[in-house]
Amino acid sequence: MSERRLLAIPGPTIFDPSVLRSLSLGHLSHTSKSFVSIFSDVLTKLKELLYVDDGYKPIVLAGSGTLAMEAGTSNFIRKGENVLVISNGVFGDRMAELLSRYPVNVDVVRIKEPGEVVDNKRIAEKLEEKEYGIVTVTHVDTSTSVRHDIKELGKIVSQHEALLIVDGVCSVAGEEIRMEDWGIDVVLTGSQKALGVPPGLAVLWLSPKAINRLSETQSKYSPYYMDLTKWIEIMNSYENLKAAYFATPAVNLIIGLHKSLELIFEEGLGNRFRRHEALSKAFRSGIHGLGLRLIAKDDKIAASTVTAVYLPEKIELGKFRQEMLDRNVVVAGGLYPPIKSKYFRVGHMGPVNANDIISVVAAIERALIKLGYEARLGNGVSRTQEVLKAFDL
Ligand SMILES: *Cc1c(COP(=O)(O)O)cnc(C)c1O
């Protein structure tokens, strides 16, 4: 079967060929000089990615984004305390489910309808009512493609004792995050989304306040492998160009991450975030041109990394995805239970370019028209083209 298919799902994303090649660089010991220097550089670049300096600690673990969610929360738990989960969709609900396995009282603030984000004012009120040890939020909820304003949320939570923990699995390296300036204590992600590396790495960043809390909680509720106090020592060692061992790092994936970070900084962070913004606008504009509706209720909260789109009535998701596949484009189905079968999702993060966006919009047009949807061929693509031109892409 031909391998020339455009993967347009929200993770795993498409990867730059140079990143894929770097995975087969050869066999390196995790204690070799070459690997130690690569890992050290990765840790330095990870700090730059979130605009933080030396008091902050990046940690790279072998595992998926969900491991990052669990390690990035459970380590900070104090028995019996209140934790507040802000849920804008599936991944907020996952966080609530995960935390309910630990000895804490979980309060969840949920959206009322899909496509909204929880109003920060509601969170401010919650924090006035009760004392919370931890507040968690999903930056971009991949199930509905909405983005939470974490800069404003950071200002609110900073006035309290609580740690602010951000699930950035669908945003880190695709959306701007100024961890220090915005008062965020933990950011977590996985390698296979906007970081542009195959699945298998969980990445976390801890603020000085989070590290301080760690000395108090001493990873009491984190099983052995997830104990971040142990991992901080390992990261410190690699940062100082000395190998250290606790559990074998995912050597090849870390080499892939190194390559991807090189590409990220070659492009420049500002340029990278602007590219994601421009491409997502071009995609949304094409969707509007076809007369389709987005799940995100307001353009201001529409994510730059993923877009969720309602299918026209009468068009079945399974059939639509098959028609897309027949046109060599892989899109994702719905994920948010109340509307799961009524929409599809397109990921546009990492090394995506204008050609990919045009191809996806064009395939959507042809697939829908084939299935009987009434639209004029070119209505979507022409709108996409206009936006791309306006951004000089
Ligand atoms: C994908 C995703 C996760 C889960 O990551 P896995 O690598 O699938 O475990 C968590 N949160 C968000 C926002 C995601 O997009």
mmCIF file of C-alpha atoms and ligand atoms in Angstrom:
data_model
loop_
_atom_site.group_PDB
_atom_site.id
_atom_site.type_symbol
_atom_site.label_atom_id
_atom_site.label_comp_id
_atom_site.label_asym_id
_atom_site.label_seq_id
_atom_site.Cartn_x
_atom_site.Cartn_y
_atom_site.Cartn_z
ATOM 1 C CA MET A 1 0.000 0.000 0.000
ATOM 2 C CA SER A 2 1.227 3.473 -0.825
ATOM 3 C CA GLU A 3 2.619 5.360 2.134
ATOM 4 C CA ARG A 4 1.787 8.732 0.591
ATOM 5 C CA ARG A 5 -1.077 9.647 2.844
ATOM 6 C CA LEU A 6 -1.588 12.960 4.568
ATOM 7 C CA LEU A 7 -2.014 12.368 8.272
ATOM 8 C CA ALA A 8 -4.213 15.221 9.475
ATOM 9 C CA ILE A 9 -5.232 14.040 12.943
ATOM 10 C CA PRO A 10 -4.441 15.783 16.235
ATOM 11 C CA GLY A 11 -1.584 13.474 17.135
ATOM 12 C CA PRO A 12 0.426 11.590 16.194
ATOM 13 C CA THR A 13 1.074 14.359 13.704
ATOM 14 C CA ILE A 14 3.220 14.378 10.611
ATOM 15 C CA PHE A 15 6.919 14.467 11.427
ATOM 16 C CA ASP A 16 9.702 16.198 9.612
ATOM 17 C CA PRO A 17 11.684 13.597 7.626
ATOM 18 C CA SER A 18 14.877 14.774 9.341
ATOM 19 C CA VAL A 19 13.324 13.962 12.737
ATOM 20 C CA LEU A 20 12.420 10.472 11.549
ATOM 21 C CA ARG A 21 15.923 9.945 10.188
ATOM 22 C CA SER A 22 17.476 11.078 13.465
ATOM 23 C CA LEU A 23 15.713 8.198 15.244
ATOM 24 C CA SER A 24 17.910 5.735 13.417
ATOM 25 C CA LEU A 25 21.134 7.528 14.162
ATOM 26 C CA GLY A 26 22.510 4.309 15.540
ATOM 27 C CA HIS A 27 22.902 2.704 18.916
ATOM 28 C CA LEU A 28 23.998 5.062 21.592
ATOM 29 C CA SER A 29 24.418 4.198 25.237
ATOM 30 C CA HIS A 30 22.432 6.462 27.555
ATOM 31 C CA THR A 31 25.734 7.197 29.307
ATOM 32 C CA SER A 32 27.779 7.948 26.183
ATOM 33 C CA LYS A 33 29.357 11.359 25.775
ATOM 34 C CA SER A 34 27.373 12.057 22.603
ATOM 35 C CA PHE A 35 24.035 11.277 24.207
ATOM 36 C CA VAL A 36 24.829 13.193 27.396
ATOM 37 C CA SER A 37 25.564 16.306 25.377
ATOM 38 C CA ILE A 38 22.402 15.857 23.263
ATOM 39 C CA PHE A 39 20.215 15.414 26.362
ATOM 40 C CA SER A 40 21.810 18.413 28.066
ATOM 41 C CA ASP A 41 21.041 20.553 25.021
ATOM 42 C CA VAL A 42 17.460 19.233 24.916
ATOM 43 C CA LEU A 43 16.928 20.323 28.525
ATOM 44 C CA THR A 44 18.303 23.813 27.811
ATOM 45 C CA LYS A 45 16.110 24.217 24.735
ATOM 46 C CA LEU A 46 13.026 22.970 26.578
ATOM 47 C CA LYS A 47 13.460 25.848 29.036
ATOM 48 C CA GLU A 48 13.658 28.339 26.173
ATOM 49 C CA LEU A 49 10.518 26.855 24.647
ATOM 50 C CA LEU A 50 8.438 27.989 27.636
ATOM 51 C CA TYR A 51 10.458 31.177 28.266
ATOM 52 C CA VAL A 52 11.733 30.078 31.672
ATOM 53 C CA ASP A 53 15.143 30.317 33.283
ATOM 54 C CA ASP A 54 17.241 28.311 35.677
ATOM 55 C CA GLY A 55 14.904 27.978 38.650
ATOM 56 C CA TYR A 56 12.570 25.929 36.451
ATOM 57 C CA LYS A 57 13.079 22.206 35.723
ATOM 58 C CA PRO A 58 12.177 20.321 32.569
ATOM 59 C CA ILE A 59 11.803 16.555 32.957
ATOM 60 C CA VAL A 60 11.667 14.053 30.099
ATOM 61 C CA LEU A 61 10.187 10.605 30.777
ATOM 62 C CA ALA A 62 9.478 7.617 28.572
ATOM 63 C CA GLY A 63 5.698 7.466 28.347
ATOM 64 C CA SER A 64 2.691 9.139 26.759
ATOM 65 C CA GLY A 65 0.876 12.375 27.553
ATOM 66 C CA THR A 66 -1.327 10.613 30.074
ATOM 67 C CA LEU A 67 1.737 9.615 32.084
ATOM 68 C CA ALA A 68 2.703 13.301 32.070
ATOM 69 C CA MET A 69 -0.783 14.142 33.378
ATOM 70 C CA GLU A 70 -0.443 11.636 36.208
ATOM 71 C CA ALA A 71 3.162 12.380 37.152
ATOM 72 C CA GLY A 72 2.510 16.120 36.863
ATOM 73 C CA THR A 73 -0.323 16.027 39.386
ATOM 74 C CA SER A 74 0.049 13.062 41.746
ATOM 75 C CA ASN A 75 3.485 14.160 42.958
ATOM 76 C CA PHE A 76 2.047 17.337 44.455
ATOM 77 C CA ILE A 77 -0.880 15.857 46.346
ATOM 78 C CA ARG A 78 -1.385 16.416 50.055
ATOM 79 C CA LYS A 79 -3.780 13.915 51.565
ATOM 80 C CA GLY A 80 -7.355 15.087 51.863
ATOM 81 C CA GLU A 81 -6.884 18.457 50.168
ATOM 82 C CA ASN A 82 -9.222 20.024 47.625
ATOM 83 C CA VAL A 83 -8.261 20.047 43.969
ATOM 84 C CA LEU A 84 -10.069 21.972 41.277
ATOM 85 C CA VAL A 85 -10.274 20.582 37.753
ATOM 86 C CA ILE A 86 -11.340 22.937 34.985
ATOM 87 C CA SER A 87 -12.842 20.823 32.220
ATOM 88 C CA ASN A 88 -13.412 22.128 28.719
ATOM 89 C CA GLY A 89 -13.860 18.656 27.237
ATOM 90 C CA VAL A 90 -12.621 15.087 27.257
ATOM 91 C CA PHE A 91 -9.131 15.742 28.604
ATOM 92 C CA GLY A 92 -10.374 17.811 31.522
ATOM 93 C CA ASP A 93 -12.743 14.957 32.345
ATOM 94 C CA ARG A 94 -9.810 12.532 32.080
ATOM 95 C CA MET A 95 -7.895 14.634 34.592
ATOM 96 C CA ALA A 96 -10.838 14.511 37.011
ATOM 97 C CA GLU A 97 -11.083 10.728 36.650
ATOM 98 C CA LEU A 98 -7.348 10.336 37.162
ATOM 99 C CA LEU A 99 -7.261 12.507 40.284
ATOM 100 C CA SER A 100 -10.269 10.734 41.775
ATOM 101 C CA ARG A 101 -8.013 7.677 42.266
ATOM 102 C CA TYR A 102 -5.928 9.663 44.738
ATOM 103 C CA PRO A 103 -6.815 10.733 48.291
ATOM 104 C CA VAL A 104 -8.081 14.214 47.370
ATOM 105 C CA ASN A 105 -11.485 15.890 47.024
ATOM 106 C CA VAL A 106 -11.973 16.606 43.350
ATOM 107 C CA ASP A 107 -14.206 19.526 42.357
ATOM 108 C CA VAL A 108 -14.851 19.889 38.643
ATOM 109 C CA VAL A 109 -16.000 23.058 36.876
ATOM 110 C CA ARG A 110 -17.398 22.006 33.517
ATOM 111 C CA ILE A 111 -18.482 23.738 30.369
ATOM 112 C CA LYS A 112 -22.229 23.824 29.844
ATOM 113 C CA GLU A 113 -22.069 23.191 26.116
ATOM 114 C CA PRO A 114 -19.383 21.769 23.838
ATOM 115 C CA GLY A 115 -17.321 24.463 22.178
ATOM 116 C CA GLU A 116 -17.168 26.730 25.215
ATOM 117 C CA VAL A 117 -14.387 27.234 27.714
ATOM 118 C CA VAL A 118 -15.081 27.678 31.414
ATOM 119 C CA ASP A 119 -15.257 31.392 32.256
ATOM 120 C CA ASN A 120 -12.248 32.440 34.333
ATOM 121 C CA LYS A 121 -14.609 34.481 36.541
ATOM 122 C CA ARG A 122 -16.279 31.254 37.681
ATOM 123 C CA ILE A 123 -12.876 29.930 38.674
ATOM 124 C CA ALA A 124 -12.014 33.099 40.556
ATOM 125 C CA GLU A 125 -15.249 32.689 42.544
ATOM 126 C CA LYS A 126 -14.518 29.034 43.284
ATOM 127 C CA LEU A 127 -11.105 29.944 44.624
ATOM 128 C CA GLU A 128 -12.679 32.522 46.942
ATOM 129 C CA GLU A 129 -15.185 29.976 48.280
ATOM 130 C CA LYS A 130 -12.804 27.177 49.192
ATOM 131 C CA GLU A 131 -9.125 26.527 49.661
ATOM 132 C CA TYR A 132 -7.554 24.467 46.891
ATOM 133 C CA GLY A 133 -4.106 22.873 46.808
ATOM 134 C CA ILE A 134 -4.122 22.298 43.047
ATOM 135 C CA VAL A 135 -5.920 23.797 40.051
ATOM 136 C CA THR A 136 -5.673 21.983 36.716
ATOM 137 C CA VAL A 137 -6.665 23.150 33.267
ATOM 138 C CA THR A 138 -6.340 21.866 29.696
ATOM 139 C CA HIS A 139 -4.772 24.586 27.555
ATOM 140 C CA VAL A 140 -6.167 23.266 24.267
ATOM 141 C CA ASP A 141 -8.824 20.613 24.671
ATOM 142 C CA THR A 142 -8.214 18.350 21.708
ATOM 143 C CA SER A 143 -11.734 16.952 21.801
ATOM 144 C CA THR A 144 -13.471 20.244 21.006
ATOM 145 C CA SER A 145 -10.514 22.367 19.755
ATOM 146 C CA VAL A 146 -10.983 25.210 22.213
ATOM 147 C CA ARG A 147 -8.184 27.132 23.919
ATOM 148 C CA HIS A 148 -8.352 28.333 27.506
ATOM 149 C CA ASP A 149 -6.908 31.760 28.344
ATOM 150 C CA ILE A 150 -4.216 30.503 30.730
ATOM 151 C CA LYS A 151 -2.487 33.867 30.928
ATOM 152 C CA GLU A 152 -5.516 35.387 32.625
ATOM 153 C CA LEU A 153 -6.078 32.239 34.681
ATOM 154 C CA GLY A 154 -2.485 32.441 35.900
ATOM 155 C CA LYS A 155 -3.136 35.916 37.313
ATOM 156 C CA ILE A 156 -6.171 34.609 39.196
ATOM 157 C CA VAL A 157 -4.560 31.477 40.629
ATOM 158 C CA SER A 158 -1.354 33.353 41.586
ATOM 159 C CA GLN A 159 -3.347 35.172 44.258
ATOM 160 C CA HIS A 160 -3.868 31.861 46.042
ATOM 161 C CA GLU A 161 -1.732 29.130 47.489
ATOM 162 C CA ALA A 162 -2.783 26.579 44.851
ATOM 163 C CA LEU A 163 -0.447 25.252 42.193
ATOM 164 C CA LEU A 164 -1.610 25.873 38.628
ATOM 165 C CA ILE A 165 -1.067 22.758 36.509
ATOM 166 C CA VAL A 166 -1.563 23.070 32.746
ATOM 167 C CA ASP A 167 -2.149 20.134 30.407
ATOM 168 C CA GLY A 168 -0.347 21.441 27.345
ATOM 169 C CA VAL A 169 -0.318 18.161 25.409
ATOM 170 C CA CYS A 170 -2.109 19.770 22.474
ATOM 171 C CA SER A 171 -0.494 23.207 22.763
ATOM 172 C CA VAL A 172 3.186 23.171 23.758
ATOM 173 C CA ALA A 173 5.268 24.261 20.731
ATOM 174 C CA GLY A 174 2.149 25.229 18.762
ATOM 175 C CA GLU A 175 0.679 27.912 21.037
ATOM 176 C CA GLU A 176 2.613 30.483 23.020
ATOM 177 C CA ILE A 177 3.125 29.634 26.708
ATOM 178 C CA ARG A 178 5.122 32.013 28.890
ATOM 179 C CA MET A 179 5.250 29.801 31.926
ATOM 180 C CA GLU A 180 7.111 32.169 34.253
ATOM 181 C CA ASP A 181 5.409 35.447 33.279
ATOM 182 C CA TRP A 182 1.980 33.838 33.387
ATOM 183 C CA GLY A 183 2.467 32.246 36.823
ATOM 184 C CA ILE A 184 2.130 28.597 35.806
ATOM 185 C CA ASP A 185 3.594 25.950 38.132
ATOM 186 C CA VAL A 186 3.497 22.782 36.060
ATOM 187 C CA VAL A 187 3.220 22.380 32.282
ATOM 188 C CA LEU A 188 3.036 18.923 30.789
ATOM 189 C CA THR A 189 2.999 17.503 27.278
ATOM 190 C CA GLY A 190 3.642 14.470 25.062
ATOM 191 C CA SER A 191 6.083 14.252 22.172
ATOM 192 C CA GLN A 192 3.634 13.343 19.380
ATOM 193 C CA LYS A 193 1.658 16.547 19.154
ATOM 194 C CA ALA A 194 3.013 20.025 18.373
ATOM 195 C CA LEU A 195 6.520 19.025 19.506
ATOM 196 C CA GLY A 196 6.734 17.022 16.279
ATOM 197 C CA VAL A 197 8.318 13.804 17.589
ATOM 198 C CA PRO A 198 6.844 10.268 17.406
ATOM 199 C CA PRO A 199 4.823 9.103 20.431
ATOM 200 C CA GLY A 200 6.680 7.931 23.522
ATOM 201 C CA LEU A 201 7.935 10.916 25.505
ATOM 202 C CA ALA A 202 6.203 12.642 28.406
ATOM 203 C CA VAL A 203 7.655 16.084 29.092
ATOM 204 C CA LEU A 204 7.083 18.187 32.216
ATOM 205 C CA TRP A 205 8.234 21.583 33.431
ATOM 206 C CA LEU A 206 8.170 22.503 37.131
ATOM 207 C CA SER A 207 8.276 26.002 38.636
ATOM 208 C CA PRO A 208 10.276 26.797 41.797
ATOM 209 C CA LYS A 209 6.960 26.805 43.699
ATOM 210 C CA ALA A 210 6.148 23.321 42.381
ATOM 211 C CA ILE A 211 9.644 22.057 43.257
ATOM 212 C CA ASN A 212 9.195 23.459 46.715
ATOM 213 C CA ARG A 213 5.880 21.665 47.147
ATOM 214 C CA LEU A 214 7.617 18.476 46.082
ATOM 215 C CA SER A 215 9.945 18.653 49.055
ATOM 216 C CA GLU A 216 6.868 18.804 51.262
ATOM 217 C CA THR A 217 4.877 15.990 49.597
ATOM 218 C CA GLN A 218 7.911 13.834 48.769
ATOM 219 C CA SER A 219 6.059 12.032 46.005
ATOM 220 C CA LYS A 220 3.990 10.240 48.581
ATOM 221 C CA TYR A 221 1.239 9.404 46.125
ATOM 222 C CA SER A 222 3.427 8.641 43.139
ATOM 223 C CA PRO A 223 4.509 5.116 42.495
ATOM 224 C CA TYR A 224 8.212 4.455 42.071
ATOM 225 C CA TYR A 225 8.727 5.287 38.367
ATOM 226 C CA MET A 226 6.742 8.525 38.559
ATOM 227 C CA ASP A 227 8.660 9.904 41.546
ATOM 228 C CA LEU A 228 9.703 13.328 40.257
ATOM 229 C CA THR A 229 12.193 13.935 43.067
ATOM 230 C CA LYS A 230 14.232 11.056 41.655
ATOM 231 C CA TRP A 231 13.910 12.370 38.098
ATOM 232 C CA ILE A 232 14.948 15.913 39.025
ATOM 233 C CA GLU A 233 18.311 14.539 40.173
ATOM 234 C CA ILE A 234 18.740 12.704 36.887
ATOM 235 C CA MET A 235 17.873 15.810 34.849
ATOM 236 C CA ASN A 236 20.230 17.947 36.951
ATOM 237 C CA SER A 237 23.000 15.524 36.246
ATOM 238 C CA TYR A 238 22.466 15.453 32.469
ATOM 239 C CA GLU A 239 22.140 19.239 32.429
ATOM 240 C CA ASN A 240 25.601 19.364 33.997
ATOM 241 C CA LEU A 241 26.935 16.979 31.345
ATOM 242 C CA LYS A 242 27.123 13.962 33.617
ATOM 243 C CA ALA A 243 25.284 10.744 32.897
ATOM 244 C CA ALA A 244 23.042 9.339 35.594
ATOM 245 C CA TYR A 245 20.732 6.363 35.822
ATOM 246 C CA PHE A 246 17.353 5.746 37.400
ATOM 247 C CA ALA A 247 15.445 4.075 34.544
ATOM 248 C CA THR A 248 16.653 3.962 30.950
ATOM 249 C CA PRO A 249 15.710 7.093 29.017
ATOM 250 C CA ALA A 250 14.119 6.706 25.560
ATOM 251 C CA VAL A 251 17.456 7.446 23.918
ATOM 252 C CA ASN A 252 16.335 7.492 20.269
ATOM 253 C CA LEU A 253 13.228 9.546 20.928
ATOM 254 C CA ILE A 254 15.290 12.075 22.869
ATOM 255 C CA ILE A 255 17.583 12.322 19.847
ATOM 256 C CA GLY A 256 14.432 12.898 17.754
ATOM 257 C CA LEU A 257 13.321 15.589 20.190
ATOM 258 C CA HIS A 258 16.733 17.213 19.881
ATOM 259 C CA LYS A 259 16.350 17.393 16.097
ATOM 260 C CA SER A 260 12.817 18.724 16.353
ATOM 261 C CA LEU A 261 13.868 21.418 18.858
ATOM 262 C CA GLU A 262 16.649 22.432 16.465
ATOM 263 C CA LEU A 263 14.039 22.947 13.744
ATOM 264 C CA ILE A 264 11.760 24.811 16.167
ATOM 265 C CA PHE A 265 14.475 27.320 17.100
ATOM 266 C CA GLU A 266 15.661 27.628 13.494
ATOM 267 C CA GLU A 267 12.173 28.821 12.629
ATOM 268 C CA GLY A 268 11.972 30.971 15.755
ATOM 269 C CA LEU A 269 9.274 30.689 18.408
ATOM 270 C CA GLY A 270 7.389 33.822 17.346
ATOM 271 C CA ASN A 271 7.359 32.704 13.708
ATOM 272 C CA ARG A 272 6.251 29.238 14.710
ATOM 273 C CA PHE A 273 3.277 30.454 16.746
ATOM 274 C CA ARG A 274 2.302 32.893 13.966
ATOM 275 C CA ARG A 275 2.470 30.069 11.394
ATOM 276 C CA HIS A 276 0.159 27.892 13.487
ATOM 277 C CA GLU A 277 -2.214 30.827 13.908
ATOM 278 C CA ALA A 278 -2.220 31.665 10.190
ATOM 279 C CA LEU A 279 -2.707 28.053 9.056
ATOM 280 C CA SER A 280 -5.529 27.476 11.530
ATOM 281 C CA LYS A 281 -7.248 30.686 10.365
ATOM 282 C CA ALA A 282 -6.879 29.589 6.754
ATOM 283 C CA PHE A 283 -8.402 26.223 7.611
ATOM 284 C CA ARG A 284 -11.325 27.702 9.554
ATOM 285 C CA SER A 285 -11.982 30.140 6.758
ATOM 286 C CA GLY A 286 -12.175 27.278 4.248
ATOM 287 C CA ILE A 287 -14.632 25.499 6.523
ATOM 288 C CA HIS A 288 -16.823 28.599 6.718
ATOM 289 C CA GLY A 289 -16.587 28.936 2.929
ATOM 290 C CA LEU A 290 -18.151 25.471 2.678
ATOM 291 C CA GLY A 291 -20.986 26.548 4.926
ATOM 292 C CA LEU A 292 -19.914 24.256 7.788
ATOM 293 C CA ARG A 293 -19.977 25.067 11.485
ATOM 294 C CA LEU A 294 -17.115 24.827 13.982
ATOM 295 C CA ILE A 295 -17.462 23.326 17.452
ATOM 296 C CA ALA A 296 -15.557 26.276 18.960
ATOM 297 C CA LYS A 297 -18.214 28.876 19.655
ATOM 298 C CA ASP A 298 -16.036 31.916 19.216
ATOM 299 C CA ASP A 299 -13.044 32.580 16.992
ATOM 300 C CA LYS A 300 -11.182 34.015 19.999
ATOM 301 C CA ILE A 301 -11.115 30.609 21.692
ATOM 302 C CA ALA A 302 -10.436 28.564 18.541
ATOM 303 C CA ALA A 303 -7.148 26.688 18.917
ATOM 304 C CA SER A 304 -4.265 27.057 16.480
ATOM 305 C CA THR A 305 -3.305 23.388 16.667
ATOM 306 C CA VAL A 306 -6.559 21.503 15.991
ATOM 307 C CA THR A 307 -10.015 22.262 14.573
ATOM 308 C CA ALA A 308 -13.254 20.400 15.256
ATOM 309 C CA VAL A 309 -16.013 20.730 12.634
ATOM 310 C CA TYR A 310 -19.696 19.697 12.672
ATOM 311 C CA LEU A 311 -20.633 17.499 9.730
ATOM 312 C CA PRO A 312 -23.630 18.604 7.679
ATOM 313 C CA GLU A 313 -26.829 16.866 8.818
ATOM 314 C CA LYS A 314 -27.408 13.505 7.145
ATOM 315 C CA ILE A 315 -23.735 12.912 6.451
ATOM 316 C CA GLU A 316 -22.395 9.969 8.369
ATOM 317 C CA LEU A 317 -19.032 10.239 10.056
ATOM 318 C CA GLY A 318 -17.814 6.771 9.035
ATOM 319 C CA LYS A 319 -18.648 7.339 5.387
ATOM 320 C CA PHE A 320 -17.089 10.777 5.386
ATOM 321 C CA ARG A 321 -13.841 9.513 6.885
ATOM 322 C CA GLN A 322 -13.719 6.715 4.311
ATOM 323 C CA GLU A 323 -14.202 9.204 1.461
ATOM 324 C CA MET A 324 -11.358 11.259 2.943
ATOM 325 C CA LEU A 325 -9.191 8.163 3.188
ATOM 326 C CA ASP A 326 -9.952 7.356 -0.450
ATOM 327 C CA ARG A 327 -8.512 10.804 -1.166
ATOM 328 C CA ASN A 328 -5.427 9.973 0.920
ATOM 329 C CA VAL A 329 -6.245 12.240 3.831
ATOM 330 C CA VAL A 330 -6.659 10.862 7.354
ATOM 331 C CA VAL A 331 -8.885 12.944 9.632
ATOM 332 C CA ALA A 332 -10.042 12.069 13.155
ATOM 333 C CA GLY A 333 -13.583 11.439 14.289
ATOM 334 C CA GLY A 334 -15.361 13.107 17.179
ATOM 335 C CA LEU A 335 -14.312 12.457 20.772
ATOM 336 C CA TYR A 336 -16.584 14.446 23.068
ATOM 337 C CA PRO A 337 -19.354 12.010 24.073
ATOM 338 C CA PRO A 338 -22.445 14.260 23.741
ATOM 339 C CA ILE A 339 -21.694 15.016 20.069
ATOM 340 C CA LYS A 340 -19.189 12.299 19.201
ATOM 341 C CA SER A 341 -20.753 11.061 15.946
ATOM 342 C CA LYS A 342 -21.620 14.513 14.666
ATOM 343 C CA TYR A 343 -18.225 15.987 13.981
ATOM 344 C CA PHE A 344 -14.668 15.414 12.807
ATOM 345 C CA ARG A 345 -11.308 16.843 13.801
ATOM 346 C CA VAL A 346 -8.290 18.003 11.855
ATOM 347 C CA GLY A 347 -4.884 18.472 13.451
ATOM 348 C CA HIS A 348 -2.630 21.201 12.063
ATOM 349 C CA MET A 349 0.406 21.339 14.290
ATOM 350 C CA GLY A 350 4.111 20.668 14.075
ATOM 351 C CA PRO A 351 5.667 20.822 10.617
ATOM 352 C CA VAL A 352 2.376 21.505 8.749
ATOM 353 C CA ASN A 353 2.470 23.927 5.858
ATOM 354 C CA ALA A 354 0.094 25.744 3.523
ATOM 355 C CA ASN A 355 0.099 22.851 1.039
ATOM 356 C CA ASP A 356 -1.235 20.486 3.684
ATOM 357 C CA ILE A 357 -4.045 22.860 4.629
ATOM 358 C CA ILE A 358 -5.121 23.341 1.003
ATOM 359 C CA SER A 359 -5.051 19.577 0.422
ATOM 360 C CA VAL A 360 -7.220 18.878 3.450
ATOM 361 C CA VAL A 361 -9.799 21.564 2.603
ATOM 362 C CA ALA A 362 -9.886 20.425 -1.022
ATOM 363 C CA ALA A 363 -10.404 16.785 -0.019
ATOM 364 C CA ILE A 364 -13.193 17.795 2.392
ATOM 365 C CA GLU A 365 -14.957 19.614 -0.466
ATOM 366 C CA ARG A 366 -14.804 16.661 -2.824
ATOM 367 C CA ALA A 367 -15.714 14.125 -0.141
ATOM 368 C CA LEU A 368 -18.779 16.067 1.007
ATOM 369 C CA ILE A 369 -19.998 16.769 -2.517
ATOM 370 C CA LYS A 370 -19.607 13.072 -3.341
ATOM 371 C CA LEU A 371 -21.797 12.299 -0.320
ATOM 372 C CA GLY A 372 -24.505 14.616 -1.580
ATOM 373 C CA TYR A 373 -23.730 17.829 0.266
ATOM 374 C CA GLU A 374 -24.586 20.874 -1.760
ATOM 375 C CA ALA A 375 -21.673 23.201 -2.103
ATOM 376 C CA ARG A 376 -19.783 24.724 -4.967
ATOM 377 C CA LEU A 377 -16.445 23.168 -5.684
ATOM 378 C CA GLY A 378 -13.776 25.680 -4.753
ATOM 379 C CA ASN A 379 -15.803 27.651 -2.186
ATOM 380 C CA GLY A 380 -13.682 26.345 0.673
ATOM 381 C CA VAL A 381 -10.346 26.324 -1.079
ATOM 382 C CA SER A 382 -10.713 29.874 -2.377
ATOM 383 C CA ARG A 383 -11.351 31.209 1.139
ATOM 384 C CA THR A 384 -8.365 29.271 2.430
ATOM 385 C CA GLN A 385 -6.234 30.706 -0.365
ATOM 386 C CA GLU A 386 -7.284 34.260 0.522
ATOM 387 C CA VAL A 387 -6.114 33.862 4.110
ATOM 388 C CA LEU A 388 -2.862 32.202 3.103
ATOM 389 C CA LYS A 389 -2.193 35.060 0.705
ATOM 390 C CA ALA A 390 -3.003 37.665 3.363
ATOM 391 C CA PHE A 391 -0.376 36.040 5.614
ATOM 392 C CA ASP A 392 2.050 35.852 2.710
ATOM 393 C CA LEU A 393 2.282 32.074 3.001
HETATM 394 C C1 LIG B 1 -3.471 13.650 23.464
HETATM 395 C C2 LIG B 1 -3.765 14.353 24.715
HETATM 396 C C3 LIG B 1 -3.576 13.753 25.973
HETATM 397 C C4 LIG B 1 -3.185 12.318 26.132
HETATM 398 O O1 LIG B 1 -1.952 12.045 25.596
HETATM 399 P P1 LIG B 1 -1.534 10.519 25.273
HETATM 400 O O2 LIG B 1 -0.187 10.679 24.665
HETATM 401 O O3 LIG B 1 -2.552 10.013 24.317
HETATM 402 O O4 LIG B 1 -1.523 9.775 26.536
HETATM 403 C C5 LIG B 1 -3.812 14.506 27.097
HETATM 404 N N1 LIG B 1 -4.216 15.774 27.018
HETATM 405 C C6 LIG B 1 -4.433 16.387 25.834
HETATM 406 C C7 LIG B 1 -4.869 17.809 25.817
HETATM 407 C C8 LIG B 1 -4.214 15.690 24.654
HETATM 408 O O5 LIG B 1 -4.417 16.297 23.482
#
